[in-house]
Amino acid sequence: MKNKYWFLVAIIFAGLFLRLWNITGPDMMGDDAHYSFRALGWFDYVASENLQSTPVTWFPVARWWQYLSFHDHPPLAFLIQFLFFAIFGDSLLVARLPSVLAGVLSIWAIFLLAKELWSSRAGLIAASIVAFSSYSLWLSRFAYLDIWVPLFVILSIYFFVRAQKKSVNYIFWGLFLALGILTKYTFIFVFPVFLLALILWHNNFWQDKNFYLGLVLSAVLISPLVIYNLAMFKARGHFDAAVSSAMGMHPEDFKGLQRTLAEGGFNPKAFALVFYRNMSLGLQALIYGSLIFLFFRFAKGREWQKDYFIFGGLFFGGVTLYLTSVGDKYSIILLPFLVLAVGAA
């Protein structure tokens, strides 16, 4: 048992080293710089006002609600980076440290989940893949919001699974549900997975007070985001950019961000290219082989209670990617399920 945890420590430190090595080498550009600038002063501004305006430019006097979130994304990842700047000062290293933290915590979290579902060996395999995967490494070395989403996906599933044994874990499940939503709206794709799991796996959850406490905690934590969107709708006639896009709104305030499902549609080739560009051929072969193996186990009805997390997650994750456009950053939300598949197999 001790050897297993020493292996885990070694894997985590290796993952930390790879994420920190020469992290200040590449200069900031694109979203890496854009998000950091806005987090540094908690200032929701973009230069292209003619295409993407923000509350900063809408009102001559700032409205109280505009500090609760941002016009295009929920506030949590910005808040974490803002706190890092406030504590450690403003530098390129500090700007990217939160992403490193999220990547390293994901290594530990995926071990806990795979161990809870299957075994320590499955956990070590899954943790190793997250630690060394170029896909995870890339997003852990730049100040993107997306690297936080897999971490909260993993932790929300972990406490949901543990709640079957000890219902107090529903409270922590609600906590990480809220943190996921407060990071990026694409996190919502796990909700149908949890609903399916509740119906098929968790008996009498509706009679458990901890389940409702978890939901109440989640609702309280996301309430600033709800207030922000309602206040924006009252003031401007639309919600934030992401919610407006999802609801088919096309406000003039965000005309440079408008996207619809009709614009190109789902491209299977682009979907496959995301993983081809970001994972080695060996890892791709390992993932596809594991998924095929688990599919046949699933079809035979063996351990379906655990395997449906993988297949349900992949299915709804694919739907989410369809709705949000296929992209290298967005597709990281599927990494926990792919890694779990390998660990389980």
CSV table of C-alpha atoms in Angstrom, one decimal:
chain,number,residue,atom,x,y,z
A,1,MET,CA,0.0,0.0,0.0
A,2,LYS,CA,2.8,2.4,0.9
A,3,ASN,CA,4.5,1.8,-2.4
A,4,LYS,CA,1.4,2.8,-4.3
A,5,TYR,CA,1.3,6.1,-2.6
A,6,TRP,CA,5.0,6.7,-3.2
A,7,PHE,CA,4.3,6.0,-6.9
A,8,LEU,CA,1.5,8.6,-6.7
A,9,VAL,CA,3.8,11.2,-5.1
A,10,ALA,CA,6.4,10.5,-7.8
A,11,ILE,CA,3.8,10.9,-10.5
A,12,ILE,CA,2.5,14.2,-9.0
A,13,PHE,CA,6.0,15.7,-8.7
A,14,ALA,CA,6.8,14.6,-12.3
A,15,GLY,CA,3.6,16.3,-13.5
A,16,LEU,CA,4.5,19.4,-11.5
A,17,PHE,CA,8.0,19.6,-13.0
A,18,LEU,CA,6.8,19.2,-16.5
A,19,ARG,CA,4.2,22.0,-16.0
A,20,LEU,CA,6.7,24.4,-14.4
A,21,TRP,CA,9.7,23.7,-16.6
A,22,ASN,CA,10.4,26.9,-18.7
A,23,ILE,CA,6.8,28.1,-18.0
A,24,THR,CA,7.9,31.7,-18.5
A,25,GLY,CA,9.6,31.0,-21.8
A,26,PRO,CA,6.7,31.5,-24.2
A,27,ASP,CA,5.4,35.1,-24.1
A,28,MET,CA,1.7,35.8,-23.5
A,29,MET,CA,-0.7,36.1,-26.4
A,30,GLY,CA,-4.3,35.5,-27.2
A,31,ASP,CA,-6.6,34.4,-24.4
A,32,ASP,CA,-3.5,33.8,-22.2
A,33,ALA,CA,-2.9,37.5,-22.1
A,34,HIS,CA,-6.5,38.6,-22.5
A,35,TYR,CA,-7.8,36.7,-19.4
A,36,SER,CA,-4.8,37.7,-17.3
A,37,PHE,CA,-5.3,41.4,-18.1
A,38,ARG,CA,-8.9,41.2,-17.0
A,39,ALA,CA,-8.2,39.2,-13.9
A,40,LEU,CA,-5.3,41.5,-12.8
A,41,GLY,CA,-7.5,44.5,-12.2
A,42,TRP,CA,-10.9,42.7,-12.1
A,43,PHE,CA,-11.6,44.8,-15.1
A,44,ASP,CA,-14.0,43.4,-17.7
A,45,TYR,CA,-12.8,45.2,-20.8
A,46,VAL,CA,-11.8,44.2,-24.3
A,47,ALA,CA,-10.3,46.5,-26.9
A,48,SER,CA,-12.6,45.6,-29.8
A,49,GLU,CA,-15.5,47.6,-28.6
A,50,ASN,CA,-17.2,47.6,-32.0
A,51,LEU,CA,-17.5,43.8,-32.0
A,52,GLN,CA,-17.5,42.9,-28.3
A,53,SER,CA,-18.4,45.6,-25.8
A,54,THR,CA,-18.6,45.1,-22.1
A,55,PRO,CA,-20.4,46.7,-19.1
A,56,VAL,CA,-17.4,48.9,-18.6
A,57,THR,CA,-18.3,50.8,-21.8
A,58,TRP,CA,-22.0,50.6,-21.5
A,59,PHE,CA,-22.5,52.8,-18.5
A,60,PRO,CA,-21.1,56.2,-17.6
A,61,VAL,CA,-21.2,55.1,-13.9
A,62,ALA,CA,-20.4,51.5,-13.0
A,63,ARG,CA,-23.4,49.4,-12.0
A,64,TRP,CA,-23.0,47.4,-8.8
A,65,TRP,CA,-23.8,44.0,-10.4
A,66,GLN,CA,-21.1,44.2,-13.1
A,67,TYR,CA,-18.4,43.1,-10.7
A,68,LEU,CA,-20.2,39.8,-9.9
A,69,SER,CA,-19.1,38.2,-13.2
A,70,PHE,CA,-17.7,38.8,-16.7
A,71,HIS,CA,-19.6,39.5,-19.9
A,72,ASP,CA,-18.5,36.2,-21.7
A,73,HIS,CA,-17.5,33.8,-18.9
A,74,PRO,CA,-18.4,33.0,-15.3
A,75,PRO,CA,-16.0,34.5,-12.7
A,76,LEU,CA,-14.3,31.7,-10.8
A,77,ALA,CA,-11.1,31.2,-12.8
A,78,PHE,CA,-10.7,35.0,-13.0
A,79,LEU,CA,-11.1,35.2,-9.3
A,80,ILE,CA,-8.5,32.6,-8.6
A,81,GLN,CA,-6.0,34.4,-10.9
A,82,PHE,CA,-6.9,37.8,-9.3
A,83,LEU,CA,-6.1,36.4,-5.8
A,84,PHE,CA,-2.8,35.0,-7.0
A,85,PHE,CA,-1.9,38.4,-8.4
A,86,ALA,CA,-2.9,40.1,-5.1
A,87,ILE,CA,-0.8,37.7,-3.0
A,88,PHE,CA,2.3,37.1,-5.2
A,89,GLY,CA,2.4,40.2,-7.4
A,90,ASP,CA,1.9,40.5,-11.2
A,91,SER,CA,4.2,38.5,-13.3
A,92,LEU,CA,4.1,36.0,-16.1
A,93,LEU,CA,4.9,33.2,-13.7
A,94,VAL,CA,2.1,34.2,-11.3
A,95,ALA,CA,-0.4,34.5,-14.2
A,96,ARG,CA,0.2,30.9,-15.1
A,97,LEU,CA,0.5,29.4,-11.7
A,98,PRO,CA,-3.2,28.8,-11.2
A,99,SER,CA,-3.3,26.7,-14.3
A,100,VAL,CA,-0.3,24.7,-13.0
A,101,LEU,CA,-2.2,24.2,-9.8
A,102,ALA,CA,-5.3,23.0,-11.6
A,103,GLY,CA,-3.3,20.5,-13.7
A,104,VAL,CA,-1.5,19.1,-10.7
A,105,LEU,CA,-4.6,18.8,-8.6
A,106,SER,CA,-6.2,16.9,-11.5
A,107,ILE,CA,-3.5,14.2,-11.3
A,108,TRP,CA,-4.4,13.7,-7.6
A,109,ALA,CA,-8.1,13.9,-8.2
A,110,ILE,CA,-8.2,11.4,-11.0
A,111,PHE,CA,-6.3,8.9,-8.8
A,112,LEU,CA,-8.9,9.3,-6.1
A,113,LEU,CA,-11.8,8.7,-8.5
A,114,ALA,CA,-10.3,5.7,-10.3
A,115,LYS,CA,-9.3,4.2,-7.0
A,116,GLU,CA,-12.9,4.7,-5.7
A,117,LEU,CA,-14.4,3.2,-8.8
A,118,TRP,CA,-12.0,0.4,-9.4
A,119,SER,CA,-8.6,0.1,-7.7
A,120,SER,CA,-5.4,1.8,-6.8
A,121,ARG,CA,-3.7,0.3,-9.9
A,122,ALA,CA,-6.4,1.9,-12.1
A,123,GLY,CA,-5.8,5.2,-10.2
A,124,LEU,CA,-2.1,5.2,-10.8
A,125,ILE,CA,-2.5,4.4,-14.5
A,126,ALA,CA,-5.1,7.3,-14.9
A,127,ALA,CA,-2.9,9.7,-12.8
A,128,SER,CA,0.1,8.9,-15.0
A,129,ILE,CA,-1.7,9.7,-18.2
A,130,VAL,CA,-2.9,13.0,-16.8
A,131,ALA,CA,0.6,13.8,-15.6
A,132,PHE,CA,2.3,13.1,-18.8
A,133,SER,CA,-0.4,13.8,-21.4
A,134,SER,CA,0.7,16.6,-23.7
A,135,TYR,CA,-3.0,17.7,-23.9
A,136,SER,CA,-3.2,18.3,-20.1
A,137,LEU,CA,0.3,19.7,-20.1
A,138,TRP,CA,-0.4,22.3,-22.7
A,139,LEU,CA,-3.5,23.7,-21.0
A,140,SER,CA,-1.7,23.6,-17.6
A,141,ARG,CA,1.0,25.9,-18.8
A,142,PHE,CA,-1.1,28.8,-20.0
A,143,ALA,CA,-3.7,31.1,-18.3
A,144,TYR,CA,-6.7,29.5,-19.9
A,145,LEU,CA,-10.0,28.9,-18.1
A,146,ASP,CA,-10.6,25.5,-19.5
A,147,ILE,CA,-8.0,23.6,-17.4
A,148,TRP,CA,-10.2,24.0,-14.3
A,149,VAL,CA,-13.2,22.3,-15.9
A,150,PRO,CA,-11.7,18.7,-15.9
A,151,LEU,CA,-10.7,19.1,-12.2
A,152,PHE,CA,-14.2,20.0,-11.1
A,153,VAL,CA,-15.7,17.3,-13.3
A,154,ILE,CA,-13.5,14.7,-11.6
A,155,LEU,CA,-14.1,16.0,-8.1
A,156,SER,CA,-17.9,16.3,-8.6
A,157,ILE,CA,-18.0,12.7,-9.8
A,158,TYR,CA,-15.8,11.5,-7.0
A,159,PHE,CA,-18.0,12.9,-4.3
A,160,PHE,CA,-21.1,11.7,-6.1
A,161,VAL,CA,-19.8,8.2,-6.2
A,162,ARG,CA,-18.8,8.3,-2.5
A,163,ALA,CA,-22.3,9.6,-1.6
A,164,GLN,CA,-23.7,6.1,-2.4
A,165,LYS,CA,-21.8,4.9,0.7
A,166,LYS,CA,-22.0,8.1,2.9
A,167,SER,CA,-24.6,10.6,1.9
A,168,VAL,CA,-22.8,13.6,3.5
A,169,ASN,CA,-20.7,13.6,0.3
A,170,TYR,CA,-23.7,15.0,-1.5
A,171,ILE,CA,-22.8,18.3,0.1
A,172,PHE,CA,-19.3,18.2,-1.4
A,173,TRP,CA,-20.9,17.1,-4.7
A,174,GLY,CA,-23.0,20.3,-4.7
A,175,LEU,CA,-19.9,22.4,-3.9
A,176,PHE,CA,-18.0,21.1,-6.9
A,177,LEU,CA,-21.1,21.4,-9.1
A,178,ALA,CA,-21.2,25.0,-8.3
A,179,LEU,CA,-17.5,25.5,-8.8
A,180,GLY,CA,-17.7,23.9,-12.2
A,181,ILE,CA,-20.6,26.1,-13.4
A,182,LEU,CA,-18.8,29.2,-12.0
A,183,THR,CA,-15.8,28.3,-14.2
A,184,LYS,CA,-17.3,27.6,-17.6
A,185,TYR,CA,-20.9,26.9,-18.7
A,186,THR,CA,-19.7,23.8,-20.7
A,187,PHE,CA,-19.5,22.1,-17.3
A,188,ILE,CA,-23.3,21.7,-17.5
A,189,PHE,CA,-22.8,18.6,-19.7
A,190,VAL,CA,-22.3,16.5,-16.6
A,191,PHE,CA,-25.8,17.2,-15.3
A,192,PRO,CA,-27.5,14.6,-17.6
A,193,VAL,CA,-24.8,12.1,-16.5
A,194,PHE,CA,-25.6,12.7,-12.8
A,195,LEU,CA,-29.4,12.5,-13.6
A,196,LEU,CA,-28.9,9.1,-15.3
A,197,ALA,CA,-26.8,7.9,-12.4
A,198,LEU,CA,-29.4,9.0,-9.8
A,199,ILE,CA,-32.1,7.1,-11.6
A,200,LEU,CA,-30.1,3.9,-12.2
A,201,TRP,CA,-27.7,3.7,-9.3
A,202,HIS,CA,-28.6,5.9,-6.2
A,203,ASN,CA,-31.6,4.5,-4.5
A,204,ASN,CA,-33.9,6.8,-2.5
A,205,PHE,CA,-31.7,9.8,-3.0
A,206,TRP,CA,-34.9,12.0,-2.9
A,207,GLN,CA,-35.3,11.0,0.8
A,208,ASP,CA,-31.8,12.1,1.8
A,209,LYS,CA,-31.5,15.6,3.3
A,210,ASN,CA,-27.8,15.8,2.4
A,211,PHE,CA,-28.8,15.6,-1.3
A,212,TYR,CA,-31.0,18.7,-0.9
A,213,LEU,CA,-28.3,20.4,1.2
A,214,GLY,CA,-25.9,19.8,-1.7
A,215,LEU,CA,-28.3,21.4,-4.2
A,216,VAL,CA,-29.0,24.3,-1.9
A,217,LEU,CA,-25.3,24.9,-1.4
A,218,SER,CA,-24.8,24.8,-5.2
A,219,ALA,CA,-27.7,27.3,-5.7
A,220,VAL,CA,-26.3,29.7,-3.2
A,221,LEU,CA,-22.8,29.7,-4.7
A,222,ILE,CA,-24.0,30.3,-8.2
A,223,SER,CA,-26.5,33.0,-7.2
A,224,PRO,CA,-24.1,35.9,-8.0
A,225,LEU,CA,-23.9,34.5,-11.6
A,226,VAL,CA,-27.7,34.3,-11.8
A,227,ILE,CA,-28.0,37.9,-10.4
A,228,TYR,CA,-25.5,39.2,-12.9
A,229,ASN,CA,-27.4,37.7,-15.8
A,230,LEU,CA,-30.8,38.9,-14.6
A,231,ALA,CA,-29.4,42.4,-14.0
A,232,MET,CA,-27.8,42.4,-17.4
A,233,PHE,CA,-31.0,41.3,-19.0
A,234,LYS,CA,-32.9,44.1,-17.3
A,235,ALA,CA,-30.3,46.7,-18.3
A,236,ARG,CA,-29.5,45.6,-21.8
A,237,GLY,CA,-32.2,43.1,-22.9
A,238,HIS,CA,-29.9,40.1,-23.0
A,239,PHE,CA,-27.9,37.8,-20.9
A,240,ASP,CA,-24.1,37.4,-20.9
A,241,ALA,CA,-22.4,36.4,-24.2
A,242,ALA,CA,-22.3,32.6,-23.5
A,243,VAL,CA,-25.9,32.3,-22.2
A,244,SER,CA,-27.2,34.6,-25.0
A,245,SER,CA,-25.4,32.5,-27.6
A,246,ALA,CA,-26.8,29.3,-26.2
A,247,MET,CA,-30.4,30.7,-26.2
A,248,GLY,CA,-30.2,32.0,-29.8
A,249,MET,CA,-29.9,35.7,-28.9
A,250,HIS,CA,-27.9,37.9,-31.1
A,251,PRO,CA,-27.4,41.1,-29.2
A,252,GLU,CA,-25.6,44.0,-30.8
A,253,ASP,CA,-23.3,44.2,-27.7
A,254,PHE,CA,-21.7,40.9,-28.7
A,255,LYS,CA,-22.0,40.9,-32.4
A,256,GLY,CA,-18.4,39.8,-32.8
A,257,LEU,CA,-19.0,36.6,-30.7
A,258,GLN,CA,-22.2,35.4,-32.4
A,259,ARG,CA,-22.3,31.7,-33.1
A,260,THR,CA,-25.1,29.5,-34.2
A,261,LEU,CA,-25.4,25.8,-34.8
A,262,ALA,CA,-26.0,26.6,-38.5
A,263,GLU,CA,-22.6,28.0,-38.9
A,264,GLY,CA,-20.7,25.0,-40.2
A,265,GLY,CA,-22.5,22.4,-38.1
A,266,PHE,CA,-20.7,19.4,-36.5
A,267,ASN,CA,-17.6,18.3,-38.4
A,268,PRO,CA,-16.6,14.7,-37.4
A,269,LYS,CA,-13.2,15.2,-39.0
A,270,ALA,CA,-12.6,18.3,-36.9
A,271,PHE,CA,-13.7,16.4,-33.8
A,272,ALA,CA,-11.2,13.6,-34.5
A,273,LEU,CA,-8.4,16.1,-35.3
A,274,VAL,CA,-8.7,17.6,-31.8
A,275,PHE,CA,-7.4,14.4,-30.3
A,276,TYR,CA,-5.0,13.7,-33.2
A,277,ARG,CA,-3.3,17.1,-32.6
A,278,ASN,CA,-3.1,16.9,-28.9
A,279,MET,CA,-2.4,13.3,-28.1
A,280,SER,CA,0.3,10.9,-29.2
A,281,LEU,CA,-0.6,8.1,-31.5
A,282,GLY,CA,0.3,5.6,-28.7
A,283,LEU,CA,-2.1,7.3,-26.3
A,284,GLN,CA,-4.8,7.5,-28.9
A,285,ALA,CA,-4.5,3.7,-29.6
A,286,LEU,CA,-4.6,3.0,-25.9
A,287,ILE,CA,-7.7,5.1,-25.4
A,288,TYR,CA,-9.6,3.6,-28.4
A,289,GLY,CA,-8.6,0.1,-27.4
A,290,SER,CA,-9.8,0.7,-23.9
A,291,LEU,CA,-13.1,2.1,-25.0
A,292,ILE,CA,-13.7,-0.9,-27.3
A,293,PHE,CA,-12.9,-3.3,-24.5
A,294,LEU,CA,-15.1,-1.5,-22.0
A,295,PHE,CA,-17.9,-1.3,-24.5
A,296,PHE,CA,-18.1,-5.1,-24.8
A,297,ARG,CA,-18.1,-5.4,-21.0
A,298,PHE,CA,-20.8,-2.8,-20.9
A,299,ALA,CA,-22.8,-4.7,-23.5
A,300,LYS,CA,-22.6,-7.9,-21.5
A,301,GLY,CA,-23.9,-6.1,-18.4
A,302,ARG,CA,-20.7,-6.3,-16.3
A,303,GLU,CA,-20.1,-3.5,-13.8
A,304,TRP,CA,-22.5,-1.2,-15.8
A,305,GLN,CA,-23.0,0.9,-12.7
A,306,LYS,CA,-19.4,2.2,-13.0
A,307,ASP,CA,-18.9,2.0,-16.7
A,308,TYR,CA,-21.9,4.2,-17.6
A,309,PHE,CA,-20.0,7.2,-16.1
A,310,ILE,CA,-17.5,6.8,-19.0
A,311,PHE,CA,-20.0,6.2,-21.8
A,312,GLY,CA,-22.6,8.6,-20.4
A,313,GLY,CA,-19.9,11.3,-20.0
A,314,LEU,CA,-18.5,10.7,-23.4
A,315,PHE,CA,-21.9,10.9,-25.0
A,316,PHE,CA,-23.0,14.1,-23.3
A,317,GLY,CA,-19.5,15.5,-23.7
A,318,GLY,CA,-19.8,15.0,-27.4
A,319,VAL,CA,-23.2,16.7,-27.4
A,320,THR,CA,-21.6,19.6,-25.5
A,321,LEU,CA,-18.8,19.9,-28.1
A,322,TYR,CA,-21.4,20.0,-30.8
A,323,LEU,CA,-23.1,22.8,-29.1
A,324,THR,CA,-20.0,24.8,-28.3
A,325,SER,CA,-18.1,24.1,-31.5
A,326,VAL,CA,-15.2,21.7,-31.7
A,327,GLY,CA,-12.0,23.2,-30.4
A,328,ASP,CA,-8.8,22.1,-28.8
A,329,LYS,CA,-9.5,23.9,-25.6
A,330,TYR,CA,-13.1,22.9,-25.3
A,331,SER,CA,-12.4,19.2,-25.8
A,332,ILE,CA,-10.3,19.0,-22.6
A,333,ILE,CA,-13.6,18.3,-20.8
A,334,LEU,CA,-13.6,14.8,-22.2
A,335,LEU,CA,-10.1,14.0,-20.9
A,336,PRO,CA,-11.2,12.6,-17.5
A,337,PHE,CA,-13.5,10.1,-19.1
A,338,LEU,CA,-10.9,9.0,-21.6
A,339,VAL,CA,-8.3,8.6,-18.9
A,340,LEU,CA,-10.8,6.7,-16.7
A,341,ALA,CA,-11.5,4.3,-19.6
A,342,VAL,CA,-7.8,3.4,-19.8
A,343,GLY,CA,-7.5,3.0,-16.0
A,344,ALA,CA,-10.6,0.8,-15.9
A,345,ALA,CA,-9.5,-1.3,-18.8
